[in-house]
């Protein structure tokens, strides 16, 4: 369609791209069908593209009749089948792109009668990625391939790649190159609703296929182009700024919420994240009528059950009076991001049951788009809600529903909404909070039905047996171990932390402090090869801890909030916490709790081991890289001393893709840039050992116990449960979150604008000066800061304590411990820390040098 024809359609007022075309100077060219298939909108928050082509037949942003949505994919699939012929069609595999084209890919596979897989942005624990690729123009670029059957994409039959829109072909090219490198094949077919490539883009894709020695065909419903002015980004920004914010909807009594327990067949995938076969399609087709009957009953189950009322799986599913007039309602079946196909088929079955034209289908989305309530604009209204599926892709934590809320006239678009999610997404964030999706849906319709499908968890094939020793073979990468969780390992709740550790609870590793250090000194052993003896704390030590906690819980809560808000501001909501076991683990849990409390977020949290002189656990790093993007991982610890672990972490992560910027609550050593405070104050967990750290020991790295494919080890001291205060510590700090929330946000803002955040390593310089003044030839015998000093007094052989003159009550516990150990406390001037603990040079084996091995210093 030419420019003049585009203008003619716009003048008729029927095209939902008219508003943008007139104001931004955008025009469609090519096929006359393009305005039937797409409207136009303006993106918000994506500097790579100013405009969005909004499909009217995809069922993503615009509610559409399910038969139209499914039919568009079926027709494309039939065309591919005609192109390939029966023999080659029988060998084809379909790959759809997340998140937008997952349902379209399924539908094309239905028309082609082929197995399908879709890419995903959701890592699945226990399912190793077969590969991945980037979508360069998208707001969330990373795609993973997680087939349950790794052979699904290894054949040499045609591969059919399905996307809603073929704009430049770069995403397709990235995919083909990645997969062809692993499993070359001779034929690729690219399928799209609209093909908008330029001549240059077409040539690039054809040349790439020729370079690979493969045939490449493109099948599209319509083709053409989009003419954009050179200053489109600036024009779009001005238009977006000129649109007034939508008025908040009037408060109304929330609609009833009904939960329906669908009789979803056991083992039937809820989508193509791990693959979907012809047999799966047959099973779904067979049960769809009964599932639609259950939804029909939920839509008409009486005159409004109480919130959260459920319709049981075995309830009657009759018609007529049983559905109480539900067939007369305007119903939207709303899918969830990548979960598009199952809700689409449910909507189609519901429409077949009710007949007429009252069922529509669409899904939630990650794409931020401006809403303009104008008939010539594709996105009339939007709801914004926090993600509720524990997303780990690094993208925005905001999610969107378009064209569901009432417009300016206040008229409701739908009488009922059926929200279909998988169980991974059925979290408190879906239900709770002012902007939770369910709460907002209940404000814009008369009834909400929640249907939760079991997220398919594939049973992966067992690894092939090892070949006989006499047979030559290439070494295969070892399978990654699985994390440990409480309460079997640690006293923390399983959702609070996944321990990337090997359980050594049954291995005797302990020795008394002096004996252990003596053995280290004379045998040259590494400190991480053994453990100090851990005892249930005495009442005096317990009281010391509680005194410290009462005095610093609020201060610590503010530091936690400052760190969490800083991470959210600078690293984005898709962050993954990796605390340094074990001292960093309670801090990681507190940061995770803050994000849940203040933002409704549920972020992944792991505990990993790092050993001075030997680096971070490389197997744990491989695990994190297999399940998350390395750039999303944030390493967390409690405090810094002189910065030895900070340097160890930086060295260990060099060249890995992980960010070495350590986040801590207190940074008196001035060696990190993400911190809650640079003041030196006691973090109460330093007062105790395992009984404040989930009953977990220090980490262990010893040959014979830890193999090349193992995580570092640790012990779970279940026998010390009587003295466990781990949860009490977390609760005491978290109880102050509400009162310090505003202060934490302000502190994070100041930190973001503070030019003095750059580490200057003043603490390291001070330690070197102290080492020289006191004749200590190894700076690792100098433990700066109140936390490290406390540890010296509790767990080491202390020599003396240096206290900053006038430090006051902050050091009462240090003075008490020093008196109990008979250790002198010297008040000194010019100390950047509240105090510094000096380990006795004669017993320095547990406090090692850079190599991790002990040195003998001079005695007092």
PDB file of C-alpha atoms in Angstrom, residues 592-728:
ATOM      1  CA  UNK A 592      15.881 -10.082  49.640  1.00  0.00           C
ATOM      2  CA  UNK A 593      13.303  -9.416  52.368  1.00  0.00           C
ATOM      3  CA  UNK A 594      13.610  -5.668  51.842  1.00  0.00           C
ATOM      4  CA  UNK A 595      12.925  -6.001  48.114  1.00  0.00           C
ATOM      5  CA  UNK A 596       9.844  -8.094  48.894  1.00  0.00           C
ATOM      6  CA  UNK A 597       8.682  -5.666  51.595  1.00  0.00           C
ATOM      7  CA  UNK A 598       9.273  -2.414  49.711  1.00  0.00           C
ATOM      8  CA  UNK A 599       8.671  -3.456  46.103  1.00  0.00           C
ATOM      9  CA  UNK A 600       6.823  -6.771  46.091  1.00  0.00           C
ATOM     10  CA  UNK A 601       9.794  -8.428  44.403  1.00  0.00           C
ATOM     11  CA  UNK A 602      10.956 -11.999  44.894  1.00  0.00           C
ATOM     12  CA  UNK A 603      14.580 -12.241  43.797  1.00  0.00           C
ATOM     13  CA  UNK A 604      16.718 -15.384  43.647  1.00  0.00           C
ATOM     14  CA  UNK A 605      19.340 -15.708  46.387  1.00  0.00           C
ATOM     15  CA  UNK A 606      22.276 -18.089  46.504  1.00  0.00           C
ATOM     16  CA  UNK A 607      25.109 -18.578  48.983  1.00  0.00           C
ATOM     17  CA  UNK A 608      28.515 -19.244  47.415  1.00  0.00           C
ATOM     18  CA  UNK A 609      31.954 -19.915  48.877  1.00  0.00           C
ATOM     19  CA  UNK A 610      35.050 -17.796  48.424  1.00  0.00           C
ATOM     20  CA  UNK A 611      38.379 -18.784  49.947  1.00  0.00           C
ATOM     21  CA  UNK A 612      41.257 -16.379  50.394  1.00  0.00           C
ATOM     22  CA  UNK A 613      44.195 -17.537  48.342  1.00  0.00           C
ATOM     23  CA  UNK A 614      42.080 -19.948  46.261  1.00  0.00           C
ATOM     24  CA  UNK A 615      39.334 -17.759  44.890  1.00  0.00           C
ATOM     25  CA  UNK A 616      35.609 -18.203  44.446  1.00  0.00           C
ATOM     26  CA  UNK A 617      33.939 -21.562  43.878  1.00  0.00           C
ATOM     27  CA  UNK A 618      34.179 -22.051  40.111  1.00  0.00           C
ATOM     28  CA  UNK A 619      31.524 -24.780  40.041  1.00  0.00           C
ATOM     29  CA  UNK A 620      29.135 -22.371  41.770  1.00  0.00           C
ATOM     30  CA  UNK A 621      29.925 -19.752  39.130  1.00  0.00           C
ATOM     31  CA  UNK A 622      29.128 -22.253  36.395  1.00  0.00           C
ATOM     32  CA  UNK A 623      25.826 -23.018  38.105  1.00  0.00           C
ATOM     33  CA  UNK A 624      24.923 -19.323  38.273  1.00  0.00           C
ATOM     34  CA  UNK A 625      25.904 -18.790  34.636  1.00  0.00           C
ATOM     35  CA  UNK A 626      23.769 -21.771  33.576  1.00  0.00           C
ATOM     36  CA  UNK A 627      20.665 -20.441  35.319  1.00  0.00           C
ATOM     37  CA  UNK A 628      21.023 -16.656  35.090  1.00  0.00           C
ATOM     38  CA  UNK A 629      22.709 -13.935  33.118  1.00  0.00           C
ATOM     39  CA  UNK A 630      26.089 -13.279  34.693  1.00  0.00           C
ATOM     40  CA  UNK A 631      25.528  -9.526  34.509  1.00  0.00           C
ATOM     41  CA  UNK A 632      22.463  -9.848  36.773  1.00  0.00           C
ATOM     42  CA  UNK A 633      24.346 -11.471  39.666  1.00  0.00           C
ATOM     43  CA  UNK A 634      25.228  -9.222  42.622  1.00  0.00           C
ATOM     44  CA  UNK A 635      27.687 -10.507  45.217  1.00  0.00           C
ATOM     45  CA  UNK A 636      26.803  -9.570  48.799  1.00  0.00           C
ATOM     46  CA  UNK A 637      28.716  -9.570  52.079  1.00  0.00           C
ATOM     47  CA  UNK A 638      28.301  -8.061  55.526  1.00  0.00           C
ATOM     48  CA  UNK A 639      31.183  -5.615  55.792  1.00  0.00           C
ATOM     49  CA  UNK A 640      34.662  -4.844  54.570  1.00  0.00           C
ATOM     50  CA  UNK A 641      37.800  -4.848  56.665  1.00  0.00           C
ATOM     51  CA  UNK A 642      40.883  -3.932  54.753  1.00  0.00           C
ATOM     52  CA  UNK A 643      39.437  -5.316  51.511  1.00  0.00           C
ATOM     53  CA  UNK A 644      41.204  -8.673  51.130  1.00  0.00           C
ATOM     54  CA  UNK A 645      38.030 -10.497  50.095  1.00  0.00           C
ATOM     55  CA  UNK A 646      37.096  -7.627  47.788  1.00  0.00           C
ATOM     56  CA  UNK A 647      40.409  -8.055  45.978  1.00  0.00           C
ATOM     57  CA  UNK A 648      40.029 -11.823  45.970  1.00  0.00           C
ATOM     58  CA  UNK A 649      36.588 -11.497  44.379  1.00  0.00           C
ATOM     59  CA  UNK A 650      37.819  -9.042  41.750  1.00  0.00           C
ATOM     60  CA  UNK A 651      40.674 -11.330  40.768  1.00  0.00           C
ATOM     61  CA  UNK A 652      38.466 -14.429  40.718  1.00  0.00           C
ATOM     62  CA  UNK A 653      35.815 -12.858  38.473  1.00  0.00           C
ATOM     63  CA  UNK A 654      38.187 -11.323  35.926  1.00  0.00           C
ATOM     64  CA  UNK A 655      37.060 -12.296  32.445  1.00  0.00           C
ATOM     65  CA  UNK A 656      33.957 -14.221  33.606  1.00  0.00           C
ATOM     66  CA  UNK A 657      31.220 -11.729  32.762  1.00  0.00           C
ATOM     67  CA  UNK A 658      30.231 -11.437  36.430  1.00  0.00           C
ATOM     68  CA  UNK A 659      30.344  -7.971  37.998  1.00  0.00           C
ATOM     69  CA  UNK A 660      32.905  -7.901  40.832  1.00  0.00           C
ATOM     70  CA  UNK A 661      31.300  -4.903  42.562  1.00  0.00           C
ATOM     71  CA  UNK A 662      30.690  -6.287  46.051  1.00  0.00           C
ATOM     72  CA  UNK A 663      27.672  -4.904  47.945  1.00  0.00           C
ATOM     73  CA  UNK A 664      28.095  -4.630  51.729  1.00  0.00           C
ATOM     74  CA  UNK A 665      26.267  -3.042  54.625  1.00  0.00           C
ATOM     75  CA  UNK A 666      29.322  -1.337  56.121  1.00  0.00           C
ATOM     76  CA  UNK A 667      32.423  -0.259  54.207  1.00  0.00           C
ATOM     77  CA  UNK A 668      34.794   1.349  56.703  1.00  0.00           C
ATOM     78  CA  UNK A 669      37.730   0.213  54.575  1.00  0.00           C
ATOM     79  CA  UNK A 670      36.418   2.298  51.643  1.00  0.00           C
ATOM     80  CA  UNK A 671      37.069  -0.499  49.174  1.00  0.00           C
ATOM     81  CA  UNK A 672      33.647  -0.953  47.503  1.00  0.00           C
ATOM     82  CA  UNK A 673      31.217   1.449  45.854  1.00  0.00           C
ATOM     83  CA  UNK A 674      27.922  -0.171  46.910  1.00  0.00           C
ATOM     84  CA  UNK A 675      27.374   0.083  50.645  1.00  0.00           C
ATOM     85  CA  UNK A 676      24.873   1.042  53.305  1.00  0.00           C
ATOM     86  CA  UNK A 677      27.325   3.166  55.256  1.00  0.00           C
ATOM     87  CA  UNK A 678      31.039   3.749  55.548  1.00  0.00           C
ATOM     88  CA  UNK A 679      30.813   4.087  59.297  1.00  0.00           C
ATOM     89  CA  UNK A 680      32.345   1.275  61.326  1.00  0.00           C
ATOM     90  CA  UNK A 681      29.547  -0.260  63.390  1.00  0.00           C
ATOM     91  CA  UNK A 682      28.857  -3.732  64.684  1.00  0.00           C
ATOM     92  CA  UNK A 683      26.786  -6.030  62.530  1.00  0.00           C
ATOM     93  CA  UNK A 684      25.444  -8.257  65.311  1.00  0.00           C
ATOM     94  CA  UNK A 685      25.868 -11.490  63.362  1.00  0.00           C
ATOM     95  CA  UNK A 686      29.618 -11.047  63.890  1.00  0.00           C
ATOM     96  CA  UNK A 687      29.079 -11.871  67.564  1.00  0.00           C
ATOM     97  CA  UNK A 688      28.169 -15.503  66.906  1.00  0.00           C
ATOM     98  CA  UNK A 689      29.133 -18.353  64.617  1.00  0.00           C
ATOM     99  CA  UNK A 690      26.777 -20.834  62.975  1.00  0.00           C
ATOM    100  CA  UNK A 691      23.940 -20.107  65.405  1.00  0.00           C
ATOM    101  CA  UNK A 692      23.328 -16.756  63.706  1.00  0.00           C
ATOM    102  CA  UNK A 693      24.045 -18.054  60.191  1.00  0.00           C
ATOM    103  CA  UNK A 694      21.462 -20.762  59.717  1.00  0.00           C
ATOM    104  CA  UNK A 695      23.517 -23.377  61.651  1.00  0.00           C
ATOM    105  CA  UNK A 696      26.004 -23.597  58.772  1.00  0.00           C
ATOM    106  CA  UNK A 697      29.770 -23.772  59.219  1.00  0.00           C
ATOM    107  CA  UNK A 698      32.474 -21.864  57.453  1.00  0.00           C
ATOM    108  CA  UNK A 699      33.170 -23.257  54.011  1.00  0.00           C
ATOM    109  CA  UNK A 700      35.676 -26.028  53.393  1.00  0.00           C
ATOM    110  CA  UNK A 701      37.966 -26.685  50.444  1.00  0.00           C
ATOM    111  CA  UNK A 702      40.088 -29.791  50.889  1.00  0.00           C
ATOM    112  CA  UNK A 703      41.412 -32.319  48.406  1.00  0.00           C
ATOM    113  CA  UNK A 704      39.790 -35.706  48.834  1.00  0.00           C
ATOM    114  CA  UNK A 705      36.533 -34.125  49.976  1.00  0.00           C
ATOM    115  CA  UNK A 706      35.883 -31.620  47.200  1.00  0.00           C
ATOM    116  CA  UNK A 707      36.267 -32.949  43.672  1.00  0.00           C
ATOM    117  CA  UNK A 708      36.568 -30.920  40.465  1.00  0.00           C
ATOM    118  CA  UNK A 709      32.815 -31.122  39.875  1.00  0.00           C
ATOM    119  CA  UNK A 710      31.780 -30.358  43.473  1.00  0.00           C
ATOM    120  CA  UNK A 711      30.738 -27.165  45.154  1.00  0.00           C
ATOM    121  CA  UNK A 712      32.902 -26.149  48.101  1.00  0.00           C
ATOM    122  CA  UNK A 713      31.758 -27.856  51.286  1.00  0.00           C
ATOM    123  CA  UNK A 714      30.229 -26.923  54.631  1.00  0.00           C
ATOM    124  CA  UNK A 715      28.536 -28.539  57.611  1.00  0.00           C
ATOM    125  CA  UNK A 716      25.051 -28.198  59.032  1.00  0.00           C
ATOM    126  CA  UNK A 717      25.192 -28.172  62.840  1.00  0.00           C
ATOM    127  CA  UNK A 718      21.681 -29.409  63.516  1.00  0.00           C
ATOM    128  CA  UNK A 719      22.715 -30.326  67.059  1.00  0.00           C
ATOM    129  CA  UNK A 720      23.090 -26.609  67.891  1.00  0.00           C
ATOM    130  CA  UNK A 721      19.443 -25.846  67.108  1.00  0.00           C
ATOM    131  CA  UNK A 722      18.745 -25.098  70.785  1.00  0.00           C
ATOM    132  CA  UNK A 723      20.891 -21.959  70.576  1.00  0.00           C
ATOM    133  CA  UNK A 724      19.885 -20.923  67.058  1.00  0.00           C
ATOM    134  CA  UNK A 725      19.021 -17.216  66.778  1.00  0.00           C
ATOM    135  CA  UNK A 726      19.237 -16.965  62.984  1.00  0.00           C
ATOM    136  CA  UNK A 727      15.557 -16.152  62.464  1.00  0.00           C
ATOM    137  CA  UNK A 728      15.445 -13.912  65.542  1.00  0.00           C
TER     138      UNK A 728
END
